[in-house]
């Protein structure tokens, strides 16, 4: 298959409502079977509500990138400085265009930024049951560093692997 022509642009305030909707669409397509619907709703509200996203845009330690194909917004990657490390915090590609290299392009963009800023690696957290994502991160050079269970409130936990990619 030919690689898609992708343009990566920074997210700006007018994009926020569309990013919030895109997150919901991708989460609904991806997470049933991995976490409960209640947890999906809770995490979407906590992390992708428009007010939260406007706050993220103002944070100098966060970078919000979005990917377009033929004028259509098809995914996004958020990265940030987290506890002194460079973290890929969110990576979501629309199901219509998954497995066509878009995730890889966004990972490369984030890794390039981390390297320019002098960080030795990029880290991320991924649900242990999200095999598709884990495989994709392995393909792009991430390895599992540790296993964590984090309480995120309202009785929910994130049961994750922390993965890292050396730069
Ligand atoms: C995980 C994700 C970001 C990867 O992005 P992508 O653009 O689909 O991935 P790429 O095309 O760059 O990489 C493809 C690799 O990912 C894995 N992968 C992606 N989709 C897959 C699928 N449907 N089934 C199995 N493996 C899959 C494979 O390892 C694949 O490599 P291969 O095609 O050589 O076997 C994307 O599939 C996605 O948004 N998934 C749903 C949301 C999610 O889980 N995000 C990560 C949260 S931590």
Tab-separated table of N, CA and C in Angstrom, residues 3-167:
chain	number	residue	atom	x	y	z
A	3	UNK	N	2.228	4.848	1.030
A	3	UNK	CA	2.075	5.605	2.279
A	3	UNK	C	1.142	6.796	2.064
A	4	UNK	N	0.391	7.152	3.106
A	4	UNK	CA	-0.517	8.300	3.013
A	4	UNK	C	0.297	9.588	3.032
A	5	UNK	N	-0.207	10.603	2.353
A	5	UNK	CA	0.408	11.930	2.445
A	5	UNK	C	-0.159	12.604	3.680
A	6	UNK	N	0.740	12.877	4.617
A	6	UNK	CA	0.293	13.396	5.918
A	6	UNK	C	0.927	14.756	6.183
A	7	UNK	N	0.112	15.651	6.695
A	7	UNK	CA	0.637	16.944	7.146
A	7	UNK	C	0.449	17.005	8.658
A	8	UNK	N	1.524	17.356	9.367
A	8	UNK	CA	1.422	17.481	10.829
A	8	UNK	C	1.398	18.973	11.181
A	9	UNK	N	0.361	19.378	11.904
A	9	UNK	CA	0.217	20.796	12.287
A	9	UNK	C	0.034	20.895	13.788
A	10	UNK	N	0.452	22.009	14.389
A	10	UNK	CA	0.156	22.190	15.816
A	10	UNK	C	-1.346	22.409	16.025
A	11	UNK	N	-1.857	21.912	17.130
A	11	UNK	CA	-3.250	22.182	17.496
A	11	UNK	C	-3.329	23.636	17.972
A	12	UNK	N	-4.366	24.359	17.547
A	12	UNK	CA	-4.578	25.749	17.991
A	12	UNK	C	-5.957	25.826	18.652
A	13	UNK	N	-6.257	26.894	19.375
A	13	UNK	CA	-7.539	26.944	20.098
A	13	UNK	C	-8.778	26.628	19.247
A	14	UNK	N	-8.879	27.126	18.000
A	14	UNK	CA	-10.101	26.796	17.237
A	14	UNK	C	-10.254	25.293	16.942
A	15	UNK	N	-9.148	24.520	17.032
A	15	UNK	CA	-9.206	23.072	16.763
A	15	UNK	C	-9.765	22.277	17.939
A	16	UNK	N	-9.826	22.908	19.114
A	16	UNK	CA	-10.090	22.147	20.336
A	16	UNK	C	-11.406	21.342	20.308
A	17	UNK	N	-12.547	21.936	19.906
A	17	UNK	CA	-13.774	21.126	19.913
A	17	UNK	C	-13.657	19.886	19.012
A	18	UNK	N	-13.004	20.063	17.849
A	18	UNK	CA	-12.867	18.927	16.925
A	18	UNK	C	-11.927	17.861	17.489
A	19	UNK	N	-10.892	18.266	18.197
A	19	UNK	CA	-9.975	17.285	18.805
A	19	UNK	C	-10.717	16.506	19.888
A	20	UNK	N	-11.530	17.212	20.662
A	20	UNK	CA	-12.298	16.559	21.716
A	20	UNK	C	-13.243	15.506	21.109
A	21	UNK	N	-13.913	15.859	20.003
A	21	UNK	CA	-14.830	14.904	19.346
A	21	UNK	C	-14.073	13.736	18.732
A	22	UNK	N	-12.929	14.045	18.120
A	22	UNK	CA	-12.145	12.974	17.492
A	22	UNK	C	-11.661	11.990	18.552
A	23	UNK	N	-11.260	12.517	19.715
A	23	UNK	CA	-10.814	11.638	20.804
A	23	UNK	C	-11.952	10.689	21.185
A	24	UNK	N	-13.161	11.245	21.319
A	24	UNK	CA	-14.304	10.395	21.705
A	24	UNK	C	-14.543	9.307	20.663
A	25	UNK	N	-14.484	9.706	19.391
A	25	UNK	CA	-14.751	8.732	18.318
A	25	UNK	C	-13.717	7.595	18.349
A	26	UNK	N	-12.446	7.959	18.506
A	26	UNK	CA	-11.392	6.925	18.477
A	26	UNK	C	-11.460	6.075	19.749
A	27	UNK	N	-11.711	6.717	20.895
A	27	UNK	CA	-11.801	5.943	22.144
A	27	UNK	C	-12.946	4.930	22.066
A	28	UNK	N	-14.088	5.390	21.519
A	28	UNK	CA	-15.233	4.464	21.443
A	28	UNK	C	-14.948	3.295	20.503
A	29	UNK	N	-14.102	3.542	19.513
A	29	UNK	CA	-13.772	2.459	18.585
A	29	UNK	C	-12.687	1.543	19.159
A	30	UNK	N	-11.929	2.034	20.139
A	30	UNK	CA	-10.729	1.302	20.562
A	30	UNK	C	-10.824	0.631	21.923
A	31	UNK	N	-11.500	1.278	22.891
A	31	UNK	CA	-11.338	0.837	24.272
A	31	UNK	C	-12.394	-0.103	24.840
A	32	UNK	N	-13.605	-0.211	24.242
A	32	UNK	CA	-14.507	-1.245	24.784
A	32	UNK	C	-13.796	-2.605	24.686
A	33	UNK	N	-13.862	-3.403	25.746
A	33	UNK	CA	-13.119	-4.672	25.758
A	33	UNK	C	-11.784	-4.526	26.469
A	34	UNK	N	-11.301	-3.284	26.593
A	34	UNK	CA	-10.042	-3.045	27.316
A	34	UNK	C	-10.351	-2.429	28.672
A	35	UNK	N	-11.209	-1.384	28.673
A	35	UNK	CA	-11.708	-0.802	29.932
A	35	UNK	C	-13.228	-0.663	29.826
A	36	UNK	N	-13.894	-0.420	30.952
A	36	UNK	CA	-15.365	-0.348	30.932
A	36	UNK	C	-15.830	0.969	30.299
A	37	UNK	N	-17.113	0.987	29.884
A	37	UNK	CA	-17.682	2.220	29.319
A	37	UNK	C	-17.636	3.353	30.351
A	38	UNK	N	-17.863	2.995	31.628
A	38	UNK	CA	-17.824	4.024	32.681
A	38	UNK	C	-16.427	4.654	32.751
A	39	UNK	N	-15.400	3.818	32.643
A	39	UNK	CA	-14.039	4.361	32.708
A	39	UNK	C	-13.721	5.187	31.456
A	40	UNK	N	-14.214	4.744	30.298
A	40	UNK	CA	-14.007	5.516	29.063
A	40	UNK	C	-14.608	6.909	29.244
A	41	UNK	N	-15.861	6.976	29.714
A	41	UNK	CA	-16.529	8.274	29.878
A	41	UNK	C	-15.777	9.154	30.874
A	42	UNK	N	-15.348	8.534	31.976
A	42	UNK	CA	-14.627	9.287	33.012
A	42	UNK	C	-13.320	9.861	32.462
A	43	UNK	N	-12.560	9.013	31.764
A	43	UNK	CA	-11.241	9.463	31.280
A	43	UNK	C	-11.381	10.493	30.158
A	44	UNK	N	-12.421	10.336	29.320
A	44	UNK	CA	-12.629	11.340	28.263
A	44	UNK	C	-12.945	12.694	28.875
A	45	UNK	N	-13.786	12.669	29.897
A	45	UNK	CA	-14.157	13.926	30.547
A	45	UNK	C	-12.929	14.564	31.218
A	46	UNK	N	-12.127	13.692	31.872
A	46	UNK	CA	-10.965	14.169	32.621
A	46	UNK	C	-9.863	14.711	31.692
A	47	UNK	N	-9.686	14.073	30.532
A	47	UNK	CA	-8.516	14.397	29.703
A	47	UNK	C	-8.812	15.106	28.392
A	48	UNK	N	-10.061	15.002	27.930
A	48	UNK	CA	-10.363	15.560	26.595
A	48	UNK	C	-11.524	16.531	26.609
A	49	UNK	N	-11.945	16.949	27.792
A	49	UNK	CA	-12.945	18.009	27.866
A	49	UNK	C	-12.333	19.267	27.263
A	50	UNK	N	-13.154	20.141	26.651
A	50	UNK	CA	-12.574	21.303	25.959
A	50	UNK	C	-11.789	22.206	26.915
A	51	UNK	N	-12.265	22.378	28.139
A	51	UNK	CA	-11.536	23.264	29.058
A	51	UNK	C	-10.148	22.705	29.365
A	52	UNK	N	-10.085	21.396	29.563
A	52	UNK	CA	-8.801	20.747	29.811
A	52	UNK	C	-7.860	20.947	28.617
A	53	UNK	N	-8.415	20.815	27.405
A	53	UNK	CA	-7.568	20.965	26.214
A	53	UNK	C	-7.085	22.416	26.044
A	54	UNK	N	-7.954	23.387	26.341
A	54	UNK	CA	-7.492	24.788	26.285
A	54	UNK	C	-6.359	25.001	27.291
A	55	UNK	N	-6.495	24.413	28.480
A	55	UNK	CA	-5.416	24.525	29.480
A	55	UNK	C	-4.123	23.894	28.955
A	56	UNK	N	-4.254	22.713	28.346
A	56	UNK	CA	-3.066	22.028	27.806
A	56	UNK	C	-2.337	22.925	26.806
A	57	UNK	N	-3.124	23.631	25.982
A	57	UNK	CA	-2.510	24.484	24.943
A	57	UNK	C	-1.703	25.622	25.546
A	58	UNK	N	-2.065	26.036	26.733
A	58	UNK	CA	-1.350	27.154	27.365
A	58	UNK	C	-0.129	26.699	28.156
A	59	UNK	N	0.018	25.397	28.311
A	59	UNK	CA	1.111	24.849	29.123
A	59	UNK	C	2.393	24.778	28.281
A	60	UNK	N	3.421	25.477	28.738
A	60	UNK	CA	4.660	25.549	27.945
A	60	UNK	C	5.423	24.228	27.926
A	61	UNK	N	5.026	23.274	28.768
A	61	UNK	CA	5.688	21.973	28.783
A	61	UNK	C	4.896	20.912	28.037
A	62	UNK	N	3.931	21.362	27.213
A	62	UNK	CA	3.128	20.408	26.429
A	62	UNK	C	3.109	20.819	24.968
A	63	UNK	N	3.099	19.819	24.094
A	63	UNK	CA	3.037	20.041	22.653
A	63	UNK	C	1.880	19.200	22.111
A	64	UNK	N	1.005	19.837	21.347
A	64	UNK	CA	-0.153	19.121	20.799
A	64	UNK	C	-0.025	19.158	19.275
A	65	UNK	N	0.175	17.993	18.679
A	65	UNK	CA	0.297	17.874	17.227
A	65	UNK	C	-0.923	17.156	16.680
A	66	UNK	N	-1.348	17.562	15.477
A	66	UNK	CA	-2.449	16.848	14.832
A	66	UNK	C	-2.036	16.493	13.405
A	67	UNK	N	-2.615	15.401	12.888
A	67	UNK	CA	-2.262	14.935	11.544
A	67	UNK	C	-3.456	15.099	10.616
A	68	UNK	N	-3.174	15.586	9.408
A	68	UNK	CA	-4.203	15.744	8.377
A	68	UNK	C	-3.840	14.896	7.162
A	69	UNK	N	-4.883	14.354	6.528
A	69	UNK	CA	-4.709	13.664	5.247
A	69	UNK	C	-5.790	14.192	4.309
A	70	UNK	N	-5.386	14.738	3.180
A	70	UNK	CA	-6.347	15.333	2.228
A	70	UNK	C	-7.321	16.293	2.913
A	71	UNK	N	-6.807	17.125	3.783
A	71	UNK	CA	-7.648	18.130	4.431
A	71	UNK	C	-8.488	17.611	5.579
A	72	UNK	N	-8.384	16.319	5.871
A	72	UNK	CA	-9.180	15.745	6.966
A	72	UNK	C	-8.292	15.500	8.183
A	73	UNK	N	-8.773	15.904	9.350
A	73	UNK	CA	-8.033	15.664	10.596
A	73	UNK	C	-8.197	14.190	10.953
A	74	UNK	N	-7.071	13.451	11.033
A	74	UNK	CA	-7.187	12.001	11.206
A	74	UNK	C	-6.512	11.466	12.475
A	75	UNK	N	-5.874	12.350	13.234
A	75	UNK	CA	-5.250	11.846	14.458
A	75	UNK	C	-4.483	12.934	15.169
A	76	UNK	N	-3.952	12.567	16.328
A	76	UNK	CA	-3.181	13.556	17.088
A	76	UNK	C	-2.203	12.861	18.025
A	77	UNK	N	-1.185	13.624	18.397
A	77	UNK	CA	-0.203	13.151	19.388
A	77	UNK	C	0.082	14.307	20.335
A	78	UNK	N	-0.023	14.059	21.614
A	78	UNK	CA	0.339	15.072	22.612
A	78	UNK	C	1.611	14.586	23.289
A	79	UNK	N	2.555	15.518	23.488
A	79	UNK	CA	3.766	15.152	24.218
A	79	UNK	C	4.022	16.206	25.288
A	80	UNK	N	4.812	15.822	26.281
A	80	UNK	CA	5.009	16.746	27.402
A	80	UNK	C	6.257	16.378	28.201
A	81	UNK	N	6.708	17.353	28.980
A	81	UNK	CA	7.756	17.050	29.951
A	81	UNK	C	7.043	16.622	31.225
A	82	UNK	N	7.363	15.426	31.683
A	82	UNK	CA	6.639	14.831	32.799
A	82	UNK	C	7.650	14.262	33.794
A	83	UNK	N	7.674	14.821	34.999
A	83	UNK	CA	8.641	14.375	36.014
A	83	UNK	C	10.065	14.332	35.471
A	84	UNK	N	10.419	15.344	34.693
A	84	UNK	CA	11.793	15.441	34.191
A	84	UNK	C	12.102	14.562	32.995
A	85	UNK	N	11.085	13.862	32.471
A	85	UNK	CA	11.317	13.030	31.284
A	85	UNK	C	10.427	13.520	30.143
A	86	UNK	N	10.731	13.082	28.922
A	86	UNK	CA	9.906	13.473	27.784
A	86	UNK	C	8.916	12.348	27.495
A	87	UNK	N	7.624	12.707	27.536
A	87	UNK	CA	6.587	11.670	27.457
A	87	UNK	C	5.692	11.873	26.240
A	88	UNK	N	5.449	10.786	25.529
A	88	UNK	CA	4.371	10.768	24.530
A	88	UNK	C	3.099	10.459	25.319
A	89	UNK	N	2.274	11.463	25.500
A	89	UNK	CA	1.164	11.315	26.440
A	89	UNK	C	-0.094	10.774	25.790
A	90	UNK	N	-0.302	11.080	24.515
A	90	UNK	CA	-1.519	10.627	23.828
A	90	UNK	C	-1.173	10.387	22.364
A	91	UNK	N	-1.624	9.266	21.821
A	91	UNK	CA	-1.430	9.010	20.383
A	91	UNK	C	-2.673	8.304	19.867
A	92	UNK	N	-3.411	8.979	19.031
A	92	UNK	CA	-4.693	8.441	18.554
A	92	UNK	C	-4.869	8.681	17.071
A	93	UNK	N	-5.102	7.595	16.338
A	93	UNK	CA	-5.284	7.660	14.890
A	93	UNK	C	-6.671	7.110	14.563
A	94	UNK	N	-7.380	7.791	13.659
A	94	UNK	CA	-8.736	7.343	13.322
A	94	UNK	C	-8.682	5.920	12.752
A	95	UNK	N	-9.652	5.067	13.139
A	95	UNK	CA	-9.642	3.675	12.662
A	95	UNK	C	-9.611	3.543	11.136
A	96	UNK	N	-10.177	4.494	10.396
A	96	UNK	CA	-10.155	4.420	8.920
A	96	UNK	C	-8.743	4.391	8.354
A	97	UNK	N	-7.809	4.964	9.093
A	97	UNK	CA	-6.450	5.106	8.531
A	97	UNK	C	-5.369	4.496	9.430
A	98	UNK	N	-5.799	3.619	10.359
A	98	UNK	CA	-4.788	2.962	11.190
A	98	UNK	C	-3.980	1.983	10.338
A	99	UNK	N	-2.814	1.664	10.851
A	99	UNK	CA	-1.911	0.688	10.218
A	99	UNK	C	-1.426	1.129	8.842
A	100	UNK	N	-1.343	2.446	8.677
A	100	UNK	CA	-0.807	2.974	7.414
A	100	UNK	C	0.343	3.941	7.677
A	101	UNK	N	0.922	3.807	8.871
A	101	UNK	CA	2.149	4.576	9.139
A	101	UNK	C	1.959	5.932	9.795
A	102	UNK	N	0.696	6.352	10.029
A	102	UNK	CA	0.488	7.699	10.592
A	102	UNK	C	1.026	7.773	12.024
A	103	UNK	N	0.745	6.730	12.820
A	103	UNK	CA	1.253	6.690	14.196
A	103	UNK	C	2.772	6.782	14.187
A	104	UNK	N	3.394	6.064	13.276
A	104	UNK	CA	4.857	6.083	13.180
A	104	UNK	C	5.389	7.476	12.879
A	105	UNK	N	4.700	8.196	11.993
A	105	UNK	CA	5.145	9.558	11.664
A	105	UNK	C	5.051	10.466	12.884
A	106	UNK	N	3.957	10.337	13.633
A	106	UNK	CA	3.796	11.190	14.820
A	106	UNK	C	4.821	10.822	15.898
A	107	UNK	N	5.111	9.538	16.046
A	107	UNK	CA	6.148	9.126	17.003
A	107	UNK	C	7.496	9.736	16.595
A	108	UNK	N	7.782	9.703	15.292
A	108	UNK	CA	9.064	10.270	14.817
A	108	UNK	C	9.137	11.760	15.132
A	109	UNK	N	8.018	12.458	14.940
A	109	UNK	CA	7.980	13.908	15.215
A	109	UNK	C	8.264	14.175	16.705
A	110	UNK	N	7.630	13.378	17.565
A	110	UNK	CA	7.801	13.563	19.016
A	110	UNK	C	9.240	13.206	19.430
A	111	UNK	N	9.761	12.133	18.854
A	111	UNK	CA	11.130	11.711	19.194
A	111	UNK	C	12.140	12.780	18.764
A	112	UNK	N	11.894	13.379	17.604
A	112	UNK	CA	12.793	14.436	17.102
A	112	UNK	C	12.781	15.631	18.065
A	113	UNK	N	11.611	15.985	18.530
A	113	UNK	CA	11.485	17.115	19.467
A	113	UNK	C	12.237	16.811	20.770
A	114	UNK	N	12.030	15.581	21.282
A	114	UNK	CA	12.680	15.202	22.539
A	114	UNK	C	14.197	15.258	22.388
A	115	UNK	N	14.673	14.762	21.242
A	115	UNK	CA	16.122	14.732	21.003
A	115	UNK	C	16.683	16.149	20.933
A	116	UNK	N	15.994	17.021	20.190
A	116	UNK	CA	16.443	18.421	20.073
A	116	UNK	C	16.525	19.088	21.435
A	117	UNK	N	15.616	18.715	22.334
A	117	UNK	CA	15.601	19.325	23.668
A	117	UNK	C	16.601	18.659	24.615
A	118	UNK	N	17.276	17.607	24.112
A	118	UNK	CA	18.353	16.999	24.892
A	118	UNK	C	17.930	15.838	25.780
A	119	UNK	N	16.735	15.318	25.580
A	119	UNK	CA	16.290	14.176	26.411
A	119	UNK	C	16.861	12.877	25.850
A	120	UNK	N	17.221	11.913	26.737
A	120	UNK	CA	17.827	10.662	26.264
A	120	UNK	C	16.811	9.644	25.747
A	121	UNK	N	15.538	9.831	26.120
A	121	UNK	CA	14.530	8.856	25.674
A	121	UNK	C	13.137	9.488	25.683
A	122	UNK	N	12.213	8.816	25.022
A	122	UNK	CA	10.785	9.166	25.097
A	122	UNK	C	10.110	8.042	25.861
A	123	UNK	N	9.244	8.403	26.803
A	123	UNK	CA	8.496	7.371	27.524
A	123	UNK	C	7.008	7.496	27.210
A	124	UNK	N	6.252	6.463	27.549
A	124	UNK	CA	4.798	6.489	27.406
A	124	UNK	C	4.205	5.461	28.347
A	125	UNK	N	2.889	5.570	28.564
A	125	UNK	CA	2.154	4.564	29.342
A	125	UNK	C	1.089	3.974	28.430
A	126	UNK	N	0.976	2.652	28.434
A	126	UNK	CA	-0.021	1.995	27.579
A	126	UNK	C	-0.711	0.889	28.379
A	127	UNK	N	-2.024	0.790	28.224
A	127	UNK	CA	-2.775	-0.260	28.917
A	127	UNK	C	-2.230	-1.645	28.528
A	128	UNK	N	-2.061	-2.492	29.548
A	128	UNK	CA	-1.460	-3.810	29.296
A	128	UNK	C	-2.277	-4.657	28.316
A	129	UNK	N	-3.565	-4.351	28.200
A	129	UNK	CA	-4.413	-5.154	27.290
A	129	UNK	C	-4.479	-4.559	25.884
A	130	UNK	N	-3.834	-3.423	25.673
A	130	UNK	CA	-3.899	-2.769	24.363
A	130	UNK	C	-2.784	-3.308	23.456
A	131	UNK	N	-2.975	-4.563	23.056
A	131	UNK	CA	-1.919	-5.300	22.347
A	131	UNK	C	-1.533	-4.635	21.033
A	132	UNK	N	-2.544	-4.112	20.340
A	132	UNK	CA	-2.305	-3.450	19.063
A	132	UNK	C	-1.328	-2.278	19.238
A	133	UNK	N	-1.612	-1.458	20.253
A	133	UNK	CA	-0.740	-0.294	20.485
A	133	UNK	C	0.649	-0.742	20.954
A	134	UNK	N	0.681	-1.742	21.844
A	134	UNK	CA	1.988	-2.219	22.337
A	134	UNK	C	2.839	-2.703	21.158
A	135	UNK	N	2.204	-3.453	20.245
A	135	UNK	CA	2.951	-3.944	19.075
A	135	UNK	C	3.456	-2.787	18.228
A	136	UNK	N	2.601	-1.767	18.097
A	136	UNK	CA	3.046	-0.658	17.274
A	136	UNK	C	4.206	0.083	17.948
A	137	UNK	N	4.146	0.252	19.269
A	137	UNK	CA	5.270	0.919	19.949
A	137	UNK	C	6.554	0.088	19.826
A	138	UNK	N	6.420	-1.235	19.926
A	138	UNK	CA	7.627	-2.090	19.767
A	138	UNK	C	8.210	-1.908	18.376
A	139	UNK	N	7.316	-1.836	17.390
A	139	UNK	CA	7.793	-1.654	16.006
A	139	UNK	C	8.634	-0.389	15.883
A	140	UNK	N	8.287	0.642	16.637
A	140	UNK	CA	9.001	1.918	16.548
A	140	UNK	C	10.071	2.079	17.629
A	141	UNK	N	10.509	0.965	18.215
A	141	UNK	CA	11.710	1.015	19.055
A	141	UNK	C	11.484	1.180	20.545
A	142	UNK	N	10.219	1.108	21.003
A	142	UNK	CA	9.974	1.183	22.449
A	142	UNK	C	10.117	-0.210	23.064
A	143	UNK	N	10.609	-0.239	24.313
A	143	UNK	CA	10.639	-1.487	25.081
A	143	UNK	C	9.970	-1.225	26.435
A	144	UNK	N	9.501	-2.321	27.057
A	144	UNK	CA	8.822	-2.161	28.349
A	144	UNK	C	9.857	-1.889	29.438
A	145	UNK	N	9.618	-0.816	30.204
A	145	UNK	CA	10.525	-0.464	31.303
A	145	UNK	C	9.970	-0.980	32.623
A	146	UNK	N	8.671	-0.806	32.843
A	146	UNK	CA	8.082	-1.269	34.096
A	146	UNK	C	6.575	-1.413	33.957
A	147	UNK	N	5.997	-2.037	34.989
A	147	UNK	CA	4.562	-2.268	35.033
A	147	UNK	C	4.010	-1.445	36.195
A	148	UNK	N	2.932	-0.674	35.947
A	148	UNK	CA	2.397	0.183	37.015
A	148	UNK	C	0.878	0.064	37.081
A	149	UNK	N	0.341	0.273	38.285
A	149	UNK	CA	-1.116	0.380	38.446
A	149	UNK	C	-1.351	1.705	39.147
A	150	UNK	N	-2.054	2.626	38.454
A	150	UNK	CA	-2.230	3.983	39.016
A	150	UNK	C	-3.699	4.251	39.284
A	151	UNK	N	-3.973	4.715	40.492
A	151	UNK	CA	-5.330	5.107	40.872
A	151	UNK	C	-5.636	6.450	40.214
A	152	UNK	N	-6.697	6.510	39.390
A	152	UNK	CA	-7.000	7.784	38.718
A	152	UNK	C	-8.289	8.408	39.252
A	153	UNK	N	-8.778	7.876	40.366
A	153	UNK	CA	-9.959	8.480	40.992
A	153	UNK	C	-11.244	7.757	40.632
A	154	UNK	N	-12.294	8.071	41.373
A	154	UNK	CA	-13.636	7.478	41.215
A	154	UNK	C	-13.616	5.947	41.115
A	155	UNK	N	-12.624	5.334	41.768
A	155	UNK	CA	-12.566	3.867	41.796
A	155	UNK	C	-11.893	3.248	40.579
A	156	UNK	N	-11.364	4.070	39.659
A	156	UNK	CA	-10.744	3.519	38.453
A	156	UNK	C	-9.222	3.476	38.597
A	157	UNK	N	-8.611	2.498	37.905
A	157	UNK	CA	-7.151	2.440	37.866
A	157	UNK	C	-6.685	2.341	36.416
A	158	UNK	N	-5.444	2.755	36.189
A	158	UNK	CA	-4.809	2.502	34.899
A	158	UNK	C	-3.785	1.407	35.136
A	159	UNK	N	-3.969	0.316	34.421
A	159	UNK	CA	-3.107	-0.852	34.556
A	159	UNK	C	-2.177	-0.862	33.338
A	160	UNK	N	-1.023	-0.236	33.512
A	160	UNK	CA	-0.206	0.120	32.338
A	160	UNK	C	1.192	-0.479	32.349
A	161	UNK	N	1.759	-0.526	31.160
A	161	UNK	CA	3.210	-0.655	31.021
A	161	UNK	C	3.759	0.735	30.748
A	162	UNK	N	4.908	1.039	31.376
A	162	UNK	CA	5.680	2.214	30.971
A	162	UNK	C	6.694	1.692	29.953
A	163	UNK	N	6.676	2.303	28.772
A	163	UNK	CA	7.630	1.901	27.732
A	163	UNK	C	8.563	3.076	27.451
A	164	UNK	N	9.760	2.751	26.965
A	164	UNK	CA	10.687	3.835	26.609
A	164	UNK	C	11.377	3.524	25.292
A	165	UNK	N	11.674	4.607	24.604
A	165	UNK	CA	12.442	4.514	23.357
A	165	UNK	C	13.689	5.360	23.543
A	166	UNK	N	14.850	4.725	23.499
A	166	UNK	CA	16.116	5.471	23.627
A	166	UNK	C	16.357	6.274	22.343
A	167	UNK	N	16.931	7.465	22.505
A	167	UNK	CA	17.118	8.327	21.319
A	167	UNK	C	18.573	8.367	20.889
